mmCIF file of C-alpha atoms in Angstrom:
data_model
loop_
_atom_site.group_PDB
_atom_site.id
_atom_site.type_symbol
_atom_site.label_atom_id
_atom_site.label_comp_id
_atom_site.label_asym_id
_atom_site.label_seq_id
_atom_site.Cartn_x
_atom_site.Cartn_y
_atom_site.Cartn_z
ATOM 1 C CA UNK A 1 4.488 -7.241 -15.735
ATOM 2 C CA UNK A 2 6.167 -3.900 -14.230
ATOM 3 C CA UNK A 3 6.495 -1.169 -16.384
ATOM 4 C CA UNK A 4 8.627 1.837 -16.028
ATOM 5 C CA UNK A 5 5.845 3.922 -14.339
ATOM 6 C CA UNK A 6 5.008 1.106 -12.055
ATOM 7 C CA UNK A 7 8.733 1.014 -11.098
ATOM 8 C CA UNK A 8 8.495 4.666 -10.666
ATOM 9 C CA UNK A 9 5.617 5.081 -8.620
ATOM 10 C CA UNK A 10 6.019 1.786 -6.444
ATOM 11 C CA UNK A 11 9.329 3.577 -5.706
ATOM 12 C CA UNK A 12 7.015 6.761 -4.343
ATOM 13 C CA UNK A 13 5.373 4.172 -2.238
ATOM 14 C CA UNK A 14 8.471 3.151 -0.704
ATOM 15 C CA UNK A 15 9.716 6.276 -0.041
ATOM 16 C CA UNK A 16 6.139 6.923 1.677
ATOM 17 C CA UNK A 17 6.664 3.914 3.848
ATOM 18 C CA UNK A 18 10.324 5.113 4.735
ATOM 19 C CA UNK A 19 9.123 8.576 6.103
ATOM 20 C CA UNK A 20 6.391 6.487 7.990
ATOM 21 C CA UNK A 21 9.310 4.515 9.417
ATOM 22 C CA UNK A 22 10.991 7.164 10.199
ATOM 23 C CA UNK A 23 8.475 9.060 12.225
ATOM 24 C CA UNK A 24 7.907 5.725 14.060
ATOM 25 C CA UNK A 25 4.681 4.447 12.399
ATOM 26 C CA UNK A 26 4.404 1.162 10.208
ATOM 27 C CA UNK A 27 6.328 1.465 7.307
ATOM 28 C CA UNK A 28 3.480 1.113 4.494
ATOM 29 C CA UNK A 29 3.195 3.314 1.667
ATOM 30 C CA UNK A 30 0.691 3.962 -0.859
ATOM 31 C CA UNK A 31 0.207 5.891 -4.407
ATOM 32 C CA UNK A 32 -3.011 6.097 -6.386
ATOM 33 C CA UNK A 33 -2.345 7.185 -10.130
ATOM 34 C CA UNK A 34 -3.635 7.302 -13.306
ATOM 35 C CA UNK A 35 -1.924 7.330 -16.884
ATOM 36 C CA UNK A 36 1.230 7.694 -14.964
ATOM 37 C CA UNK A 37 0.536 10.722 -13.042
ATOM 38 C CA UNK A 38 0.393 10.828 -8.904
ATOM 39 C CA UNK A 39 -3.103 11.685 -7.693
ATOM 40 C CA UNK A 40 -2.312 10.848 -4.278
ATOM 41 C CA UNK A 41 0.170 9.363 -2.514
ATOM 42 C CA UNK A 42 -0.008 8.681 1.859
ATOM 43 C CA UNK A 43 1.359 6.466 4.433
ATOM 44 C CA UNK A 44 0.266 4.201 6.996
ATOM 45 C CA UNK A 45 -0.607 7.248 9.886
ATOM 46 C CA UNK A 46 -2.263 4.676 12.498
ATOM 47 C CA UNK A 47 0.798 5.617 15.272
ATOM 48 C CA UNK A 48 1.102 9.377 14.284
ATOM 49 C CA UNK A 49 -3.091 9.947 13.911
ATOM 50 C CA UNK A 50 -3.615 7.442 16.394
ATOM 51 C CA UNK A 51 -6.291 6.229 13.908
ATOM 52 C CA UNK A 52 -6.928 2.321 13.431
ATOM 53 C CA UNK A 53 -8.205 2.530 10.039
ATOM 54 C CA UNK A 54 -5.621 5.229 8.480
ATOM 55 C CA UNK A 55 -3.827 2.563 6.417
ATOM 56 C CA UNK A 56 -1.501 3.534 3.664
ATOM 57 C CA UNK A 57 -3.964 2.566 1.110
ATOM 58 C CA UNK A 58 -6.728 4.548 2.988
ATOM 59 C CA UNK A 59 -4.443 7.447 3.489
ATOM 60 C CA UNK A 60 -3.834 7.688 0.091
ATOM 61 C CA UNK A 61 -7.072 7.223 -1.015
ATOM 62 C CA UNK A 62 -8.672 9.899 1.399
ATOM 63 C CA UNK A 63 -6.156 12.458 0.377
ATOM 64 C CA UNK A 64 -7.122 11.838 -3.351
ATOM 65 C CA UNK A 65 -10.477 13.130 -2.421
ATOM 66 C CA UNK A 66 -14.285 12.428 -4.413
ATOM 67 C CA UNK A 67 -13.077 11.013 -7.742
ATOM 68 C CA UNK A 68 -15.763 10.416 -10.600
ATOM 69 C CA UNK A 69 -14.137 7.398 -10.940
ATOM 70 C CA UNK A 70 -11.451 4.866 -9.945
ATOM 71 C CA UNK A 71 -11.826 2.643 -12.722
ATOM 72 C CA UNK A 72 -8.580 4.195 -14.897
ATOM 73 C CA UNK A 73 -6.544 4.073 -11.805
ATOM 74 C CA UNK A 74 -3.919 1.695 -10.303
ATOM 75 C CA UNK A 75 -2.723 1.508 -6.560
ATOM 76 C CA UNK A 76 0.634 1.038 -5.838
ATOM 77 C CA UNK A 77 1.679 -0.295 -1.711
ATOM 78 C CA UNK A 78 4.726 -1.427 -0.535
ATOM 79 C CA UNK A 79 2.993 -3.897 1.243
ATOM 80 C CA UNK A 80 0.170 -6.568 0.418
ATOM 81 C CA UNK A 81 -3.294 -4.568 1.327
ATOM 82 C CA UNK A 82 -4.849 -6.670 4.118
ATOM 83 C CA UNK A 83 -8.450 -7.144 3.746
ATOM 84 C CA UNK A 84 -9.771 -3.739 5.087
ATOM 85 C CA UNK A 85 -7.770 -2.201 2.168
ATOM 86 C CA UNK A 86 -8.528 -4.842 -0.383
ATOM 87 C CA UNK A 87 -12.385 -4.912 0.031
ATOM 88 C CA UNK A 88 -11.746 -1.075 -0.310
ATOM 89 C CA UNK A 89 -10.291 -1.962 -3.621
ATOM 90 C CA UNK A 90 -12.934 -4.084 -4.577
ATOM 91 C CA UNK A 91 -15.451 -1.160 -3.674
ATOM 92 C CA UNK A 92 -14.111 1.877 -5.360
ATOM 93 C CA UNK A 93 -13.588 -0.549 -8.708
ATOM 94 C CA UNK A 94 -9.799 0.221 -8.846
ATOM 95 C CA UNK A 95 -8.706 -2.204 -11.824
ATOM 96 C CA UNK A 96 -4.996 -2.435 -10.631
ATOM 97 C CA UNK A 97 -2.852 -3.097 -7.578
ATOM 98 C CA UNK A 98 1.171 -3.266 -7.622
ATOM 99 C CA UNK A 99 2.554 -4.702 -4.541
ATOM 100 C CA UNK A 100 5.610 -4.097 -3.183
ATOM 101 C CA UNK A 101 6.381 -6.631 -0.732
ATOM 102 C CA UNK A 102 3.800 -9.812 -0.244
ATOM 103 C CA UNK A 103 6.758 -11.619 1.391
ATOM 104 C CA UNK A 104 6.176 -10.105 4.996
ATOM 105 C CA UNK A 105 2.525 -10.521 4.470
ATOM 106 C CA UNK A 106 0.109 -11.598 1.974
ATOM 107 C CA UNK A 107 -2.794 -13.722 1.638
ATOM 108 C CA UNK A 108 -5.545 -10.830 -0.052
ATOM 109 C CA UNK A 109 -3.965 -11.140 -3.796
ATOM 110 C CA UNK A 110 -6.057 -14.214 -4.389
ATOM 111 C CA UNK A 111 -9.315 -12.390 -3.147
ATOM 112 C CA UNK A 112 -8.812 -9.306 -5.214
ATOM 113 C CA UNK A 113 -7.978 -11.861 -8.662
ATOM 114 C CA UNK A 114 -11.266 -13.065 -7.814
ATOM 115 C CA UNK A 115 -12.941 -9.737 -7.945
ATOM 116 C CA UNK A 116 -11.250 -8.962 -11.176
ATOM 117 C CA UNK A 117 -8.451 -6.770 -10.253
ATOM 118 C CA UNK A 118 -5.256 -7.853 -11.671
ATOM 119 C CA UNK A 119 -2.204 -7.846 -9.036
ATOM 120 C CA UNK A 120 1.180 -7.104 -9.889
ATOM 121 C CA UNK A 121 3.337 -8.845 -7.518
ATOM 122 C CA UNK A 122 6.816 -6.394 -7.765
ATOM 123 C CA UNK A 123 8.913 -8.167 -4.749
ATOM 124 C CA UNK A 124 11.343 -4.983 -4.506
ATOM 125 C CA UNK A 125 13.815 -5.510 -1.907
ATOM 126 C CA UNK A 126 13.789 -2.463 -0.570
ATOM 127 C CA UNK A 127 9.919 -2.892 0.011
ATOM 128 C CA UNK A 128 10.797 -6.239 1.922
ATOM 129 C CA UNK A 129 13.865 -5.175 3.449
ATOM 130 C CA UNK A 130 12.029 -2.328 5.241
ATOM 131 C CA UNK A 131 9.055 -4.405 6.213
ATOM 132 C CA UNK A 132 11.315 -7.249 7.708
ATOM 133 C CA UNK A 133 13.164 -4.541 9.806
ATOM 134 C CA UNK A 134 10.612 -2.827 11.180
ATOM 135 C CA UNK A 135 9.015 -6.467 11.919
ATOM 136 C CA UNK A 136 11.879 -7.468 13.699
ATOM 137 C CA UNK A 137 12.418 -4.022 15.786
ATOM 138 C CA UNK A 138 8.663 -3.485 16.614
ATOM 139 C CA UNK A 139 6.894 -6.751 16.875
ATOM 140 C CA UNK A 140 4.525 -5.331 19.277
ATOM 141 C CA UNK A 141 3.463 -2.572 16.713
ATOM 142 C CA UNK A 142 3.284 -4.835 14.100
ATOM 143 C CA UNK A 143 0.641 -7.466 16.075
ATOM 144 C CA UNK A 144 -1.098 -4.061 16.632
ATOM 145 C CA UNK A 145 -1.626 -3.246 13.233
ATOM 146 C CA UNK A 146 -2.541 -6.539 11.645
ATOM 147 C CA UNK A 147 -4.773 -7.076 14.703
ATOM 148 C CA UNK A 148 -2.867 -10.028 16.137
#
């Protein structure tokens, strides 16, 4: 169920994977927050850093910094986390993921419900409007960075 802050904050995602797009990375944003609040928020950097593991999710989390915990927090993406990101869920405890978009790609929600964390399945169009575009005008970037 999406609550007003999730709809708020996924929306911050999506705007983080539309300046991504726009700066010619993959469009995949991310926002780690608690009790409503942004503690974080990043972008899929792999084309600007030329890093292969700067994921939104892992942006996100890095720029959140040490946390005592990640137990009372909830990660919004735009896009399903692939498993990288997911096990990194798993690991750091977060209790709650909202996706944007698992239309594009999916196939981790079922590992992270097995782990315990409860997945929020949002299906915004704009999440899945941006993903299929940048699908369709960058195939090549997009088999890069889902390693196909």
């Amino acid at each position: 169920m999406m609550t007003e802050d999730d709809k708020r904050l996924l929306r911050i995602a999506y705007d983080e994977a539309k300046a991504g797009f726009d700066e010619g990375g993959c469009p995949i944003g991310s926002v780690l927050a608690r009790g409503g609040e942004v503690v974080s928020r990043g972008r899929n950097q792999r084309v600007q850093g030329g890093d292969p593991i700067a994921h939104g999710e892992m942006d996100a989390l890095r720029k959140a910094g040490r946390q005592k915990t990640y137990r009372d927090a909830v990660l919004y993406t735009s896009l399903s986390p692939c498993m990288m990101c997911s096990g990194t869920i798993v690991q750091f405890g977060i209790p709650r993921v909202v996706i944007g978009d698992a239309t594009n790609f999916g196939g981790n929600e079922e590992f992270l419900r097995s782990r315990g964390v409860e997945v929020v399945i949002a299906e915004d169009p704009d999440c899945v409007a941006l993903m299929k575009r940048f699908i369709e005008e960058k195939p090549e970037l997009w088999a890069e960075d889902i390693a196909e």
